[in-house]
Amino acid sequence: MGLSVTISAADARDAEHILKLQYLCYQSEAELYGDWSIEPLTQTLDELRAELDEGHGLVARLGDEVVASVRARLDEDGTVRIAKLIVHPRMRRHGLGGRLLDGIERHFGADAALAEASAKRFQLFTGHRSDGNLRLYRSRGYAQVGTREVGPRLTLVTLEKAA
């Protein structure tokens, strides 16, 4: 193929591509937990656009195709809430998830040029059976700080690391 993956800031023009990729990527999570009503599968395009406006998103492209994405926002308390890290199924296990996490951490990190505030910690969550996600996050220095049962089949695991 000869194309390399590039990572850049996401904007409103990427929203539709991100939403389609999100729907594809969360099918396996929905199947794992037997719940197709999870928020990433019911999110609207307007809601996704609002997330991009309120925070910062990244996309990874292979040529013109969006093959991975992540979104995050900085809270008033200095916590960067990382959400919806997605990688196209055919592109998994090639380091894209880690590259996107690194990019978000750099964007909100101590040396970021944010006028108002900088990150004190990074936080994200995933399902308790999502072994690949848990392995990735732990390998990047995230440690479990809590769990929350959201249904009979799903417990969310919250992980965090210092900025």
Tab-separated table of C-alpha atoms in Angstrom:
chain	number	residue	atom	x	y	z
A	1	MET	CA	0.000	0.000	0.000
A	2	GLY	CA	2.831	2.402	0.823
A	3	LEU	CA	0.752	4.838	2.879
A	4	SER	CA	1.685	5.837	6.382
A	5	VAL	CA	-0.687	6.740	9.191
A	6	THR	CA	-0.762	10.413	10.148
A	7	ILE	CA	-2.239	11.851	13.339
A	8	SER	CA	-3.770	15.308	13.486
A	9	ALA	CA	-6.329	17.346	15.380
A	10	ALA	CA	-9.926	16.421	14.633
A	11	ASP	CA	-12.400	19.070	13.580
A	12	ALA	CA	-16.057	19.327	12.609
A	13	ARG	CA	-15.314	18.026	9.100
A	14	ASP	CA	-14.143	14.741	10.654
A	15	ALA	CA	-17.254	14.229	12.788
A	16	GLU	CA	-19.218	12.048	10.370
A	17	HIS	CA	-16.201	9.824	9.681
A	18	ILE	CA	-15.498	9.488	13.412
A	19	LEU	CA	-19.123	8.592	14.151
A	20	LYS	CA	-19.149	5.837	11.498
A	21	LEU	CA	-15.856	4.443	12.802
A	22	GLN	CA	-17.134	4.648	16.383
A	23	TYR	CA	-20.220	2.653	15.437
A	24	LEU	CA	-18.049	-0.021	13.796
A	25	CYS	CA	-15.547	-0.191	16.670
A	26	TYR	CA	-18.091	-0.433	19.477
A	27	GLN	CA	-19.897	-3.409	17.914
A	28	SER	CA	-17.405	-5.749	19.591
A	29	GLU	CA	-17.917	-4.038	22.973
A	30	ALA	CA	-21.700	-4.275	22.603
A	31	GLU	CA	-21.395	-7.964	21.771
A	32	LEU	CA	-19.007	-8.576	24.668
A	33	TYR	CA	-21.473	-7.100	27.144
A	34	GLY	CA	-24.708	-8.055	25.361
A	35	ASP	CA	-25.814	-4.418	25.261
A	36	TRP	CA	-26.334	-2.542	22.008
A	37	SER	CA	-27.686	0.526	23.810
A	38	ILE	CA	-24.260	1.708	24.985
A	39	GLU	CA	-23.720	5.432	24.495
A	40	PRO	CA	-21.107	5.209	21.709
A	41	LEU	CA	-23.664	3.329	19.587
A	42	THR	CA	-26.502	5.766	20.283
A	43	GLN	CA	-24.564	9.032	20.128
A	44	THR	CA	-25.806	11.474	17.507
A	45	LEU	CA	-23.690	13.452	15.080
A	46	ASP	CA	-24.642	16.679	16.871
A	47	GLU	CA	-23.549	15.214	20.217
A	48	LEU	CA	-20.219	14.172	18.733
A	49	ARG	CA	-19.708	17.621	17.233
A	50	ALA	CA	-20.410	19.136	20.653
A	51	GLU	CA	-17.757	16.858	22.216
A	52	LEU	CA	-15.225	18.052	19.653
A	53	ASP	CA	-16.158	21.690	20.348
A	54	GLU	CA	-15.889	21.254	24.135
A	55	GLY	CA	-12.555	19.442	24.133
A	56	HIS	CA	-9.829	18.183	21.878
A	57	GLY	CA	-9.944	15.286	19.459
A	58	LEU	CA	-7.371	13.494	17.379
A	59	VAL	CA	-7.769	11.393	14.272
A	60	ALA	CA	-5.386	8.953	12.641
A	61	ARG	CA	-5.608	8.723	8.875
A	62	LEU	CA	-4.393	6.146	6.426
A	63	GLY	CA	-4.406	8.233	3.292
A	64	ASP	CA	-7.787	9.992	3.427
A	65	GLU	CA	-9.490	7.347	5.600
A	66	VAL	CA	-10.010	7.993	9.320
A	67	VAL	CA	-8.815	4.752	10.957
A	68	ALA	CA	-8.581	5.792	14.618
A	69	SER	CA	-9.681	8.572	16.936
A	70	VAL	CA	-9.784	9.763	20.539
A	71	ARG	CA	-11.433	12.673	22.350
A	72	ALA	CA	-10.633	14.391	25.642
A	73	ARG	CA	-11.525	17.440	27.669
A	74	LEU	CA	-9.939	19.195	30.617
A	75	ASP	CA	-12.137	19.619	33.714
A	76	GLU	CA	-11.965	22.554	36.115
A	77	ASP	CA	-10.134	20.339	38.647
A	78	GLY	CA	-7.292	19.595	36.220
A	79	THR	CA	-8.484	16.131	35.182
A	80	VAL	CA	-8.251	15.302	31.491
A	81	ARG	CA	-11.158	12.964	30.744
A	82	ILE	CA	-10.132	10.754	27.822
A	83	ALA	CA	-12.967	9.100	25.940
A	84	LYS	CA	-13.791	6.931	22.979
A	85	LEU	CA	-10.360	5.765	21.933
A	86	ILE	CA	-11.210	3.800	18.789
A	87	VAL	CA	-9.125	1.972	16.206
A	88	HIS	CA	-10.508	0.344	13.075
A	89	PRO	CA	-10.547	-3.452	13.582
A	90	ARG	CA	-8.137	-4.055	10.701
A	91	MET	CA	-5.662	-1.525	12.149
A	92	ARG	CA	-5.559	-2.829	15.714
A	93	ARG	CA	-2.344	-4.090	17.331
A	94	HIS	CA	-0.183	-1.666	15.318
A	95	GLY	CA	0.367	0.908	18.070
A	96	LEU	CA	-2.240	3.455	16.981
A	97	GLY	CA	-4.062	3.459	20.323
A	98	GLY	CA	-0.829	4.209	22.151
A	99	ARG	CA	0.096	6.935	19.683
A	100	LEU	CA	-3.293	8.596	20.166
A	101	LEU	CA	-2.961	8.442	23.969
A	102	ASP	CA	0.511	9.966	23.705
A	103	GLY	CA	-0.889	12.739	21.500
A	104	ILE	CA	-3.673	13.603	23.936
A	105	GLU	CA	-1.245	13.579	26.862
A	106	ARG	CA	1.139	15.885	24.981
A	107	HIS	CA	-1.697	18.239	24.070
A	108	PHE	CA	-2.821	18.636	27.690
A	109	GLY	CA	0.567	18.098	29.333
A	110	ALA	CA	2.540	20.443	31.544
A	111	ASP	CA	4.407	21.947	28.600
A	112	ALA	CA	1.223	22.518	26.601
A	113	ALA	CA	0.509	26.130	25.738
A	114	LEU	CA	-2.856	26.282	27.515
A	115	ALA	CA	-3.464	29.761	28.860
A	116	GLU	CA	-6.011	28.879	31.549
A	117	ALA	CA	-4.945	25.590	33.133
A	118	SER	CA	-2.875	22.483	32.690
A	119	ALA	CA	-3.581	18.860	33.438
A	120	LYS	CA	-2.933	17.353	36.845
A	121	ARG	CA	-4.066	13.868	35.878
A	122	PHE	CA	-5.387	11.817	32.969
A	123	GLN	CA	-8.415	9.619	33.490
A	124	LEU	CA	-10.324	7.143	31.337
A	125	PHE	CA	-12.592	4.142	31.750
A	126	THR	CA	-13.413	0.888	30.033
A	127	GLY	CA	-15.485	-2.199	30.652
A	128	HIS	CA	-14.228	-4.840	33.062
A	129	ARG	CA	-14.087	-7.523	30.329
A	130	SER	CA	-12.271	-5.343	27.797
A	131	ASP	CA	-8.922	-7.054	28.303
A	132	GLY	CA	-7.183	-5.446	25.333
A	133	ASN	CA	-8.147	-1.963	26.475
A	134	LEU	CA	-7.097	-2.658	30.057
A	135	ARG	CA	-3.759	-4.073	28.864
A	136	LEU	CA	-3.089	-0.995	26.703
A	137	TYR	CA	-3.953	1.490	29.438
A	138	ARG	CA	-1.899	-0.305	32.074
A	139	SER	CA	1.069	-0.516	29.698
A	140	ARG	CA	0.867	3.288	29.370
A	141	GLY	CA	1.053	3.830	33.134
A	142	TYR	CA	-2.638	4.019	33.989
A	143	ALA	CA	-3.694	2.411	37.280
A	144	GLN	CA	-7.158	1.408	38.433
A	145	VAL	CA	-8.705	3.946	40.798
A	146	GLY	CA	-12.298	2.747	40.894
A	147	THR	CA	-15.125	0.650	39.519
A	148	ARG	CA	-18.795	1.376	38.964
A	149	GLU	CA	-21.471	-1.176	38.163
A	150	VAL	CA	-23.693	0.207	35.415
A	151	GLY	CA	-25.731	-2.903	34.733
A	152	PRO	CA	-25.980	-6.594	35.413
A	153	ARG	CA	-23.310	-7.380	32.800
A	154	LEU	CA	-21.095	-4.289	32.859
A	155	THR	CA	-18.782	-2.770	35.416
A	156	LEU	CA	-16.778	0.255	34.343
A	157	VAL	CA	-13.149	0.330	35.428
A	158	THR	CA	-11.722	3.826	35.913
A	159	LEU	CA	-7.981	4.226	35.391
A	160	GLU	CA	-5.816	7.245	36.036
A	161	LYS	CA	-2.265	8.518	35.880
A	162	ALA	CA	-0.560	11.711	36.948
A	163	ALA	CA	0.210	14.312	34.330
